[in-house]
Coordinates of C-alpha atoms in Angstrom, one line a residue:
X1 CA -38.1 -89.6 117.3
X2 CA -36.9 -86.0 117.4
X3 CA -34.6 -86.6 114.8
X4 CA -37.0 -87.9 112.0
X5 CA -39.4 -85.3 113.0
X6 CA -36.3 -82.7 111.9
X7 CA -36.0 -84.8 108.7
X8 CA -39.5 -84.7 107.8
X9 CA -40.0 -80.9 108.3
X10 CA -36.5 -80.2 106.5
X11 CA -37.9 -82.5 103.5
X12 CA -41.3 -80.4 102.8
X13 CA -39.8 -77.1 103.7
X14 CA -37.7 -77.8 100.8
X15 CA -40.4 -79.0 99.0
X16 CA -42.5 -75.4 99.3
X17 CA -39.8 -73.1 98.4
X18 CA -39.0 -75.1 95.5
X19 CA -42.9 -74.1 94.2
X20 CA -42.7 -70.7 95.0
X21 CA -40.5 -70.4 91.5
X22 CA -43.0 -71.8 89.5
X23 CA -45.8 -70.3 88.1
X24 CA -48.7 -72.9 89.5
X25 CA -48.8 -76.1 90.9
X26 CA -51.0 -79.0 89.4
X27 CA -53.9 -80.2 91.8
X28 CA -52.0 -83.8 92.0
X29 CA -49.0 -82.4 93.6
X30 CA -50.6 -80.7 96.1
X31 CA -52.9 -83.5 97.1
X32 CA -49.9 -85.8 97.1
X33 CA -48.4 -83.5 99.3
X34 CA -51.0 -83.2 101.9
X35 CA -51.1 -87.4 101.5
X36 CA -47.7 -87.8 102.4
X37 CA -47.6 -85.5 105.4
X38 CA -51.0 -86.9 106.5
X39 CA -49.3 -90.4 106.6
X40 CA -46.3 -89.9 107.5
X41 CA -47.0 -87.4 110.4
X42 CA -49.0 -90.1 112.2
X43 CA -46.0 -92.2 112.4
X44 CA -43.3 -89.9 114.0
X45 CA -46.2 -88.5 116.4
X46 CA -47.1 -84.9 114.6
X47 CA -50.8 -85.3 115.2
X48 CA -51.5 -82.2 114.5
X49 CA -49.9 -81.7 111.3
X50 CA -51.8 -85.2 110.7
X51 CA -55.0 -83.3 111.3
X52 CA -54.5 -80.3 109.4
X53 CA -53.4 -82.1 106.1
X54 CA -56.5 -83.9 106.7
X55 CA -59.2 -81.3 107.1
X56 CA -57.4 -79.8 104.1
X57 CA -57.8 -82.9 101.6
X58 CA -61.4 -82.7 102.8
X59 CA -61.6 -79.2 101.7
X60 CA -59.9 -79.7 98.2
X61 CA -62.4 -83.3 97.3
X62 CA -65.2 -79.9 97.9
X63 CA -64.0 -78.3 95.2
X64 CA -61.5 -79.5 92.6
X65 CA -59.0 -77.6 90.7
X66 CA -56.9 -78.1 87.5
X67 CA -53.9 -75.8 88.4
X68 CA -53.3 -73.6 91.6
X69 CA -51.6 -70.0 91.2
X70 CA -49.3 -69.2 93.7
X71 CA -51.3 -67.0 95.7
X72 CA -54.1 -69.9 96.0
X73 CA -52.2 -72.1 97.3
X74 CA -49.8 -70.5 99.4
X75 CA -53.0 -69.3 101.2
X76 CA -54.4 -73.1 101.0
X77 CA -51.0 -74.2 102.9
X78 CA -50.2 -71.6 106.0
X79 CA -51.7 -73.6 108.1
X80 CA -49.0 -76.1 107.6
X81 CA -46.0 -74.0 107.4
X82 CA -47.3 -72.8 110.8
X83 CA -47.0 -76.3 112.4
X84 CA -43.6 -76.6 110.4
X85 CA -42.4 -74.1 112.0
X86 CA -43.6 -74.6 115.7
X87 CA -41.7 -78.2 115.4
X88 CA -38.5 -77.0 113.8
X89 CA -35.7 -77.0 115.8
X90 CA -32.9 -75.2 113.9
X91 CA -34.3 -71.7 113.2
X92 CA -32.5 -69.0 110.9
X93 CA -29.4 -67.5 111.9
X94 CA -29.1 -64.4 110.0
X95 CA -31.7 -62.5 112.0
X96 CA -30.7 -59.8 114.6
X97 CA -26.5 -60.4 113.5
X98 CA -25.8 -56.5 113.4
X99 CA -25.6 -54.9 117.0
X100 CA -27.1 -51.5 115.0
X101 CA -30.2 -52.2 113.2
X102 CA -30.3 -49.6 110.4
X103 CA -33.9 -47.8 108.8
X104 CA -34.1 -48.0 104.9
X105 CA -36.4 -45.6 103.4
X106 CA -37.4 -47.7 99.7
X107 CA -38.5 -46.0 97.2
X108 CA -40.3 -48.7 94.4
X109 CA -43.4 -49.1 92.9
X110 CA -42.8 -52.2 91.5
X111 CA -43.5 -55.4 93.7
X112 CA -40.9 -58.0 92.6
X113 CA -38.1 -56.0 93.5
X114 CA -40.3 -54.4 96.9
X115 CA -40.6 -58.0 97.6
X116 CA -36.9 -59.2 97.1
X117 CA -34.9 -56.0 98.2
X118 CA -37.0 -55.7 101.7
X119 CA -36.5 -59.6 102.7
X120 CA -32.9 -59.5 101.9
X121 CA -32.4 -56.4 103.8
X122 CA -34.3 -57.3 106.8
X123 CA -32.0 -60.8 106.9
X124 CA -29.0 -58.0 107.7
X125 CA -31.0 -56.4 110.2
X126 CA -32.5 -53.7 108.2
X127 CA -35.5 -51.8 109.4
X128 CA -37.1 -51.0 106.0
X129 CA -39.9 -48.7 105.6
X130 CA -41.9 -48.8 101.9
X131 CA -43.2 -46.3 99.5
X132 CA -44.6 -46.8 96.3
X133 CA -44.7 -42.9 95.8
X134 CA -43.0 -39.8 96.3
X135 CA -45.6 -38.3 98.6
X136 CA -45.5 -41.0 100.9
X137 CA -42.0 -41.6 101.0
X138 CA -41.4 -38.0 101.9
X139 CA -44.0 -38.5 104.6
X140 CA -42.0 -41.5 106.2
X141 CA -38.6 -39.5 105.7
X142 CA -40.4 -36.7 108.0
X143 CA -41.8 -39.1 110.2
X144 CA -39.0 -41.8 110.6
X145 CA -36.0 -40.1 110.3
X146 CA -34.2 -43.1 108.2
X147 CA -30.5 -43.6 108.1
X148 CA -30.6 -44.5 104.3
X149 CA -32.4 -43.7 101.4
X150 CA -32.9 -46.1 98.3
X151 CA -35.0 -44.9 95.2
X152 CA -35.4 -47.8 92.3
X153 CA -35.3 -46.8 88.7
X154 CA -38.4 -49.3 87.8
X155 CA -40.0 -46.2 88.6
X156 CA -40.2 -43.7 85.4
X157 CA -37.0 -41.1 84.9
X158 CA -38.9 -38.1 85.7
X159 CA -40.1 -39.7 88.9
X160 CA -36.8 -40.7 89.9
X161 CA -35.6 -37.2 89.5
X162 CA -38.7 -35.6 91.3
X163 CA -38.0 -38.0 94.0
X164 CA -34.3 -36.8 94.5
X165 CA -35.3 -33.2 93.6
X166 CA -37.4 -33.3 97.2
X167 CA -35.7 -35.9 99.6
X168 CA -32.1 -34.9 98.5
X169 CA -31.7 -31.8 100.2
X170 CA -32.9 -32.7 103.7
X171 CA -30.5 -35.3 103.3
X172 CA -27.6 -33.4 102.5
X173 CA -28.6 -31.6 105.6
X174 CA -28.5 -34.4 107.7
X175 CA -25.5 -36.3 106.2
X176 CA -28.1 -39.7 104.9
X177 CA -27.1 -40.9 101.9
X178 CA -29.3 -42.1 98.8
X179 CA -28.5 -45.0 97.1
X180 CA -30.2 -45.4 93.3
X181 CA -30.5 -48.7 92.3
X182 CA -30.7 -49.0 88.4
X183 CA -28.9 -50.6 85.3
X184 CA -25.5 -50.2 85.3
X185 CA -25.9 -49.6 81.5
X186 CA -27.4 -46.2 81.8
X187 CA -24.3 -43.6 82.1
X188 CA -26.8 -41.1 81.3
X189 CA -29.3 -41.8 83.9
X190 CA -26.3 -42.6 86.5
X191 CA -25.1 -38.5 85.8
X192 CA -28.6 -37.2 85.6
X193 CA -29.2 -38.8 89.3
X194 CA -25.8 -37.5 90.7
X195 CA -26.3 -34.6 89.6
X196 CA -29.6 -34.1 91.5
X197 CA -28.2 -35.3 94.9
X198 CA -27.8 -39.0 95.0
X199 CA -24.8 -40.8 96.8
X200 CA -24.3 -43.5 95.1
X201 CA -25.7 -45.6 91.9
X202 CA -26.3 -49.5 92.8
X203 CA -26.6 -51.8 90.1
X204 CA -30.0 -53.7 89.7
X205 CA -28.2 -57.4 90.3
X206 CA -27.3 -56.2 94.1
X207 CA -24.8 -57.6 96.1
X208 CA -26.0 -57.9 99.3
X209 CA -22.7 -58.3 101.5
X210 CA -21.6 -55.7 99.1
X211 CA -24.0 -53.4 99.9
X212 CA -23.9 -54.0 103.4
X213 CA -20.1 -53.0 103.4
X214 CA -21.1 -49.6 101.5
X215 CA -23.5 -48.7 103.9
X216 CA -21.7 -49.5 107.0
X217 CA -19.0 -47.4 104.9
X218 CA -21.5 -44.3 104.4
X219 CA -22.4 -44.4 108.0
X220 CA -19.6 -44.2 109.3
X221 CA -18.8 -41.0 107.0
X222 CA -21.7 -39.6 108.3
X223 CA -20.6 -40.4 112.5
X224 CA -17.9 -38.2 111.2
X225 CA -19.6 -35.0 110.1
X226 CA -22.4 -35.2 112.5
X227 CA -19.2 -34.6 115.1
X228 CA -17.7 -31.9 113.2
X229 CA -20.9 -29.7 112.6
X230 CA -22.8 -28.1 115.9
X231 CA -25.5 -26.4 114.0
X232 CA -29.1 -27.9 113.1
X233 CA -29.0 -26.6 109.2
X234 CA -32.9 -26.5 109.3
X235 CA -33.9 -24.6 111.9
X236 CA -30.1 -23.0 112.8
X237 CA -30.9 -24.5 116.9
X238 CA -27.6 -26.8 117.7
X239 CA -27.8 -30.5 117.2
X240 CA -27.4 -33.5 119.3
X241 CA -23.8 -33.3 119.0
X242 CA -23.4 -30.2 121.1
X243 CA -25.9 -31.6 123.3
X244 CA -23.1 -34.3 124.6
X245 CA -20.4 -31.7 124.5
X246 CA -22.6 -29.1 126.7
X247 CA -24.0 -32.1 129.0
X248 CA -19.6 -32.5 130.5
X249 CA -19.8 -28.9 130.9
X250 CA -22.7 -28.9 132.7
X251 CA -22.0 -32.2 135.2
X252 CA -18.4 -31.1 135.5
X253 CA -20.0 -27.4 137.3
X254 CA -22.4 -29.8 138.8
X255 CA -19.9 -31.7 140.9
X256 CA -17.2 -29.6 141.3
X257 CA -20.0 -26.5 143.0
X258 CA -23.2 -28.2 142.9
X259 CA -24.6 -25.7 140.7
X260 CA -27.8 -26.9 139.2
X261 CA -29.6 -26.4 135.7
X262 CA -32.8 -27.7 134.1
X263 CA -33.5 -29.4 131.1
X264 CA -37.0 -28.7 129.3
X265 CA -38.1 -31.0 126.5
X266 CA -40.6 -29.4 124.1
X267 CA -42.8 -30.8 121.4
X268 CA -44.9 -29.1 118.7
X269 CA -48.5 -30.1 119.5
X270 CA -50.5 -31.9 116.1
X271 CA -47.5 -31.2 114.2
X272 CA -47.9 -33.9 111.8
X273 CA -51.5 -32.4 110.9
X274 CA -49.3 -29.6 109.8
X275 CA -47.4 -31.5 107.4
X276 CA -50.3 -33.8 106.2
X277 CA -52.3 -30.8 105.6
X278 CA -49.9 -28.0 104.2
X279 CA -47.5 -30.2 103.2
X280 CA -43.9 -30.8 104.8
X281 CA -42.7 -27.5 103.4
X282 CA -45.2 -25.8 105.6
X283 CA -43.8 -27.8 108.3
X284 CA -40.5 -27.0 107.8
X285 CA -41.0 -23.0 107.9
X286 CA -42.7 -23.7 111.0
X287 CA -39.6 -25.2 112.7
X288 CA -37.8 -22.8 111.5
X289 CA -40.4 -20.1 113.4
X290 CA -40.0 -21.8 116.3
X291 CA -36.8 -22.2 116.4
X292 CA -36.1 -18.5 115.7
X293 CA -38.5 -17.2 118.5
X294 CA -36.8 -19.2 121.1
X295 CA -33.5 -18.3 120.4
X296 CA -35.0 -14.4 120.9
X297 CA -36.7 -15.6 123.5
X298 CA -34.7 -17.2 126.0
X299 CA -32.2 -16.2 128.4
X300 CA -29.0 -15.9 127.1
X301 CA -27.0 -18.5 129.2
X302 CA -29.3 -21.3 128.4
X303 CA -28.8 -23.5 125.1
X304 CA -31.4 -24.4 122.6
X305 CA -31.0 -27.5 120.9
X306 CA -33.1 -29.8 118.2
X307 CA -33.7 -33.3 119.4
X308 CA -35.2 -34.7 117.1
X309 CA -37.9 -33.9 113.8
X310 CA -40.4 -31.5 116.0
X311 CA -38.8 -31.9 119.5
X312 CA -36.3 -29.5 120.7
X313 CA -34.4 -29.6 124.3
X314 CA -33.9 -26.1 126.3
X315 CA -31.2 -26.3 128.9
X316 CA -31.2 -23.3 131.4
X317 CA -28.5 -23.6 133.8
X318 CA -28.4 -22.1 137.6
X319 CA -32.3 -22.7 137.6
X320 CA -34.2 -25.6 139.3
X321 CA -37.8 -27.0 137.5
X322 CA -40.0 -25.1 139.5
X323 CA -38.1 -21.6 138.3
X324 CA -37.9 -23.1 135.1
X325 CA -41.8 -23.8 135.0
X326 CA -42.6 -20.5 135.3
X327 CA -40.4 -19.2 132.6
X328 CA -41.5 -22.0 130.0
X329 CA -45.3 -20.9 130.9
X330 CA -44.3 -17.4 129.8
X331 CA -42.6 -18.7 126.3
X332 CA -45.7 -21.0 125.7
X333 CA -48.4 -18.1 126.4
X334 CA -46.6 -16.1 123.8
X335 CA -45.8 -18.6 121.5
X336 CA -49.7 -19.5 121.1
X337 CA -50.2 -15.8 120.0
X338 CA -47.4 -15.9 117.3
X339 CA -48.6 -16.5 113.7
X340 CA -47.3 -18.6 110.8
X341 CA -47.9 -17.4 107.2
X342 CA -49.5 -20.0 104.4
X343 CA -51.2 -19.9 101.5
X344 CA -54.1 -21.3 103.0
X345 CA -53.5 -17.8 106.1
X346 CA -52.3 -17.5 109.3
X347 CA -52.0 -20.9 111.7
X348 CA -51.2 -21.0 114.9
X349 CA -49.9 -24.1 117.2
X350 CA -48.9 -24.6 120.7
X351 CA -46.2 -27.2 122.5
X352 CA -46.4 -29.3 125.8
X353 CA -43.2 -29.5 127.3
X354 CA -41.6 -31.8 130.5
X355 CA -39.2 -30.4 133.1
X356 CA -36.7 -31.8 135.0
X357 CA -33.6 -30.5 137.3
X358 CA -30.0 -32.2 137.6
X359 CA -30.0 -33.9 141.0
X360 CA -28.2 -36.8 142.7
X361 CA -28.7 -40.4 141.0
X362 CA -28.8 -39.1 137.4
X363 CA -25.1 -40.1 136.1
X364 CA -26.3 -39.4 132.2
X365 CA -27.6 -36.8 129.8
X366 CA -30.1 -40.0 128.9
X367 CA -31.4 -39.9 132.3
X368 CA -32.6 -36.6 132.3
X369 CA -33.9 -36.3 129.1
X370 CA -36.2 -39.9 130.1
X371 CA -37.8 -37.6 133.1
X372 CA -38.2 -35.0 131.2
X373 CA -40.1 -37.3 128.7
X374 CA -42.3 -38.7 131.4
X375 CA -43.4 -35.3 132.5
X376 CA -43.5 -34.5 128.5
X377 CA -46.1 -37.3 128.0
X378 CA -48.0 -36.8 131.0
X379 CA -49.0 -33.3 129.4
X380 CA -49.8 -34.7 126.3
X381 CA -52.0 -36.8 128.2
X382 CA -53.8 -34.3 130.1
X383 CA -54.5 -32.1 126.7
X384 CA -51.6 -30.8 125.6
X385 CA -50.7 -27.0 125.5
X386 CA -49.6 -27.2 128.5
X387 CA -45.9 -27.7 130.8
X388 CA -45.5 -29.9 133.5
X389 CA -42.7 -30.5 135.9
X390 CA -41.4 -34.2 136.8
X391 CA -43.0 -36.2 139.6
X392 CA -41.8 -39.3 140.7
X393 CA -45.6 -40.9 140.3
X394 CA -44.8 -40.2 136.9
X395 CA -41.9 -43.0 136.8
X396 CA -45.4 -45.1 136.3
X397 CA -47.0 -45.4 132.4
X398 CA -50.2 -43.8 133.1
X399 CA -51.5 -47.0 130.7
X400 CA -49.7 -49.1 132.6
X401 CA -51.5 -52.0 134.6
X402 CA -50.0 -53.6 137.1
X403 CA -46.6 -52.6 135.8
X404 CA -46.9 -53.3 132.5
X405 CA -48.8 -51.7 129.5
X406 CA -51.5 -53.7 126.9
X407 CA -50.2 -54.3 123.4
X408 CA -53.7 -55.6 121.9
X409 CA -53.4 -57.5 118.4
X410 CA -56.1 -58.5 116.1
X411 CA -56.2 -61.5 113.6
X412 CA -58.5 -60.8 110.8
X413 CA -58.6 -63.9 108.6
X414 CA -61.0 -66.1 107.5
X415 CA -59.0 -69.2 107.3
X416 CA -60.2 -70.8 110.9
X417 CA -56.9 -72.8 111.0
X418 CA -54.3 -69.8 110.6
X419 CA -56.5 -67.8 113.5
X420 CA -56.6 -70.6 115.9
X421 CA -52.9 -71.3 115.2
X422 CA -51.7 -67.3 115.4
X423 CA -54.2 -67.0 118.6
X424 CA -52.1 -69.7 120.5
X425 CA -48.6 -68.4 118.9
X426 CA -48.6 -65.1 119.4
X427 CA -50.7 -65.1 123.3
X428 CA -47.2 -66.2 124.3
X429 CA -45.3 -64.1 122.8
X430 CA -42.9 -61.4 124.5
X431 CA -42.5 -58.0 123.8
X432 CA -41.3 -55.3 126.9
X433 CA -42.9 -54.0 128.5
X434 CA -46.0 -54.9 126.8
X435 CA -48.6 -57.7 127.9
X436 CA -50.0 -59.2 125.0
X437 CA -53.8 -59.1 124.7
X438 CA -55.0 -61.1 120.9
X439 CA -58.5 -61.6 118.9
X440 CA -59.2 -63.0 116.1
X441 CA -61.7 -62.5 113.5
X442 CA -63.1 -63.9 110.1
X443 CA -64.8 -61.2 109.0
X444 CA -64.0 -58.0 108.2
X445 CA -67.3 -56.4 108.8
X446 CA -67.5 -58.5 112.0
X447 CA -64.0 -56.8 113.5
X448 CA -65.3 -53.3 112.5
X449 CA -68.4 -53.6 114.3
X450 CA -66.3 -55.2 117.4
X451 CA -64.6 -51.7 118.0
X452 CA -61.7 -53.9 118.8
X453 CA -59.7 -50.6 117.1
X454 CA -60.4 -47.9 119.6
X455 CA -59.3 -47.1 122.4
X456 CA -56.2 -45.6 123.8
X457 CA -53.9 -49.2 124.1
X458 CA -51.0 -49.8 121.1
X459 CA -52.7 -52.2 118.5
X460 CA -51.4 -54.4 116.2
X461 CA -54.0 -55.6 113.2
X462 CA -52.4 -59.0 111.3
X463 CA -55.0 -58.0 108.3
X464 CA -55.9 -60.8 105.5
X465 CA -55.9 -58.8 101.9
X466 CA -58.6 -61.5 100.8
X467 CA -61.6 -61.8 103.1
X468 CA -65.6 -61.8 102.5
X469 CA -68.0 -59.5 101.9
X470 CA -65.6 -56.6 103.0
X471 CA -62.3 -56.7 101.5
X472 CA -59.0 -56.3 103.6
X473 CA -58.1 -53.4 101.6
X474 CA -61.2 -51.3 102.6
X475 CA -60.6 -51.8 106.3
X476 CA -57.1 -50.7 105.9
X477 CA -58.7 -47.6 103.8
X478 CA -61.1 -46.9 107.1
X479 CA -58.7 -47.7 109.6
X480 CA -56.5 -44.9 108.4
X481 CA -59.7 -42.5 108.0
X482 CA -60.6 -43.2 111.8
X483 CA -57.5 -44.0 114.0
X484 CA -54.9 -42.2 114.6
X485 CA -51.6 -43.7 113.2
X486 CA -49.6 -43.1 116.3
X487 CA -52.0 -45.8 118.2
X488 CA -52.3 -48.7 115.4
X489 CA -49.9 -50.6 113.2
X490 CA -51.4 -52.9 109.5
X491 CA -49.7 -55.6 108.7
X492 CA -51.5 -56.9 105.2
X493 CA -50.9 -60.6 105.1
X494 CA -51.3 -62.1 101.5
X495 CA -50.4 -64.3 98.9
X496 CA -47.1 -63.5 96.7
X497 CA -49.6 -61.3 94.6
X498 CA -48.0 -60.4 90.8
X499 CA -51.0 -58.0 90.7
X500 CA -51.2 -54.6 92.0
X501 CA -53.1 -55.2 95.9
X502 CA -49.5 -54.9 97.0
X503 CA -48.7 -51.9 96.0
X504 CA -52.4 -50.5 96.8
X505 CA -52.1 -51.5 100.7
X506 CA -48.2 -49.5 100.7
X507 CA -50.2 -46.7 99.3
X508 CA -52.9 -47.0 101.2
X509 CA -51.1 -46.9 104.9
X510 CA -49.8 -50.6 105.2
X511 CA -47.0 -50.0 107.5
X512 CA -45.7 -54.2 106.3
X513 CA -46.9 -57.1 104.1
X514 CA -46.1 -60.5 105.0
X515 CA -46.6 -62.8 101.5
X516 CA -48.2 -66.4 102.5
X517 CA -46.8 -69.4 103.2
X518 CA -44.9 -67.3 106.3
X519 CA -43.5 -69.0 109.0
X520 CA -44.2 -68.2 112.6
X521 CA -40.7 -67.0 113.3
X522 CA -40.7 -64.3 110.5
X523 CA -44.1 -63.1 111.5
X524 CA -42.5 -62.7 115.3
X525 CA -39.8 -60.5 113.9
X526 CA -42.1 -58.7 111.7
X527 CA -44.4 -57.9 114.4
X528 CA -41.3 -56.7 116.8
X529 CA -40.0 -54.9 114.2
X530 CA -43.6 -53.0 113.9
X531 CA -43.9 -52.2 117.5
X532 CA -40.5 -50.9 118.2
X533 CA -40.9 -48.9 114.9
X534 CA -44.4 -47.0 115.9
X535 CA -44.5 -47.6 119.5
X536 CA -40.8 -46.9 120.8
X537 CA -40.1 -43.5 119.5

């Protein structure tokens, strides 16, 4: 029986990517459709495929229709492709193949190509974040950190060039190649966007395997000079590299005379409010800042060193935490007092910082930095502006219950089939550490007057772009007024749309789409992807 029931769900699969290259479907088709499932499923014991394809006929005799677009009825038909999928044996294979999955920043405002470049991409392993403007694609650059950079020429010239003109230098500094995709038949577009900083020029009929090679190719390029260079070109504090090459120094003196050193990790309190509300160039002056007052500041045996965006690492050997707790105080009562110059007048900001010594157990740079982190995040959580010094309590997520810590996710949909169907699904699935807490509702007035959305826990919202009385957009529009981004991840889930909603939700804050009929398996990876994106930095 097993077997037929592969056959059957291999048969209408086929059938429903066949439609999604036509423009509509006649009524007739889909009804015989839902007939044939409805009687066959009986037969090979899929009852409830039987019972959906049912309950759908009974909803089409309502109200008839000459011709369905391909947003109506890949939105009619989820609910099916759901239970296809949940009996399907043989799942895709390309998924999770690369032992390094690599962040794509894509620049396109255009949704055919968003749509195609971003599935093919992700089928490699790709992490792909989307902008549909310059702004936002410099905020994600900031804020993400990508290893590659692609900027579409659907986009007008002087776009293109505006685009490179502002990403292109921070990624010289940081070795990350950008890519322009664009007709090959354009020699004077292809030296006008090499001249202004791009890597390479991609035609528009890409080669995926091709492409895959050239990147793998550009990364390891840039392996190479992030070894040969020391020196953070932003803020002049050393990199990550000399991080590794300091940490033997520093075990070697460790073992050999047991002399011991701290390791301080400091973050810049709000300072994405910087950048979102002076803009990133702002921002960058005020690394730079910081960075130049601690290297005047600090003693001059220890070694300051950029992490990471607005995270920086002090080292201060011969010291244990508790000395070097009373030295970072000092920096961070002195720091609060130190102005930094805008157009808009002076601002001033503050850090929280962790603390943790070298002692016995702790074989890796990693290790130390992670205790620093927990005593890092424990000060955010008390209020910031503040230094605290590693406990071992703190080994426990202070959101943590019982061990492990809530990931809540909310189904907003109005389609009573695909929120029953996700509800079940996605209760069992398995993200660590999280324990997965799901809700569902079909209204979008109805899940804003829950206040399902606040609260301290990670959140996931699964966000129909059609629902009634308020639309999906305008909740995505609030959300991002209300919550903080750090705490809640929107996933717009749609028909293919032709139209413009798309590319609204990307610039409205959408951090994914997912374009309807989707099957539960690419919603899983979606929704993995998301979390280890927003929630595991």
């Amino acid at each position: 029986m097993k077997e037929y029931q592969i056959i059957f769900m291999k048969r209408y699969i086929h059938i429903l990517e066949k439609w999604k290259k036509r423009e509509v479907i006649k009524n007739d088709e889909i009804q015989q459709l839902l007939n044939d499932i409805k009687d066959t499923a009986m037969h090979i014991e899929l009852y409830h495929l039987e019972e959906i394809a049912t309950s759908l006929l009974e909803e089409m005799n309502k109200e008839r229709k000459a011709d369905w677009t391909e947003e109506e009825w890949s939105n009619f038909i989820q609910p099916l492709v759901l239970l296809f999928d949940e009996q399907t044996v043989e799942r895709s294979s390309k998924l999770n193949k690369s032992p390094k999955r690599i962040t794509a920043l894509l620049l396109d405002n255009e949704v055919g190509s968003v749509y195609q470049i971003k599935e093919e991409l992700e089928k490699l392993n790709y992490e792909v974040l989307i902008a549909t403007k310059v702004k936002r694609a410099i905020e994600l650059f900031y804020d993400y950190h990508p290893d590659l950079i692609l900027i579409h020429t659907s986009m007008e010239e002087t776009v293109v060039l505006y685009a490179l003109s502002k990403l292109s230098e921070r990624a010289i500094e940081s070795f990350i190649p950008i890519f322009v995709i664009g007709n090959s038949n354009e020699p004077s577009l292809k030296i006008k966007v090499y001249d202004a900083g791009a890597t390479d020029y991609i035609d528009n009929a890409i080669e995926y395997d091709v492409l895959d090679s050239l990147v793998a190719n550009r990364m390891r390029q840039q392996a190479y000079f992030k070894k040969s260079v020391l020196f953070d070109e932003l803020t002049q504090a050393y990199n990550r590299t000399f991080l590794s090459n300091v940490w033997k120094n520093l075990i070697k003196r460790y073992k050999e005379r047991e002399q011991i050193f701290s390791l301080v990790l400091i973050d810049l309190d709000f300072f994405k409010q910087v950048n979102d509300r002076y803009g990133h160039a702002v921002g960058d002056v005020v690394l730079k800042n910081f960075s130049s007052y601690m290297l005047k500041e600090k003693r001059p045996s220890d070694f300051f060193i950029r992490y990471g965006g607005e995270e920086f690492i002090l080292i201060m050997p011969e010291i244990n935490q508790i000395e070097a707790l009373k030295y970072t105080n000092a920096l961070l009562e002195k720091f609060i007092k130190t102005g930094h110059h805008t157009k808009d007048g002076e601002i001033f900001l503050s850090f929280t910082a962790g603390i943790s010594e070298m002692g016995e157990g702790i074989a890796t740079i990693d290790r130390l930095i992670e205790k620093s982190d927990k005593a890092l995040y424990y000060g955010k959580d008390q209020g910031r502006k503040r230094v605290e010094v590693y406990r071992y309590d703190l080994e426990k997520d202070p959101l943590a219950e019982g061990g492990e810590v809530t990931l809540k996710i909310a189904i907003v949909d109005d389609d009573r089939f695909i929120r029953r169907l996700l509800q079940d699904k996605l209760a069992k699935l398995q993200i660590e550490p999280y324990r997965m807490e799901i809700a569902s509702f079909h209204d979008g007035e109805i899940f804003l007057e829950s206040n399902w959305y606040k609260g301290r826990e990670k959140k996931i919202v699964l966000l129909d772009g059609i629902l009634p009385n308020l639309d999906g957009l305008d909740i995505l529009k609030y959300l991002r007024q209300t919550v903080n981004e750090s705490e809640i991840g929107i996933m717009m889930l749609s028909g293919r749309q032709k139209n413009s909603d798309m590319v609204k939700a990307l610039e409205l804050g959408a951090d994914d789409y997912i374009t309807k009929p989707f099957s539960l398996e690419q919603l899983e990876a979606r929704i993995k992807r998301l979390v280890h994106r927003l929630f595991s930095r």
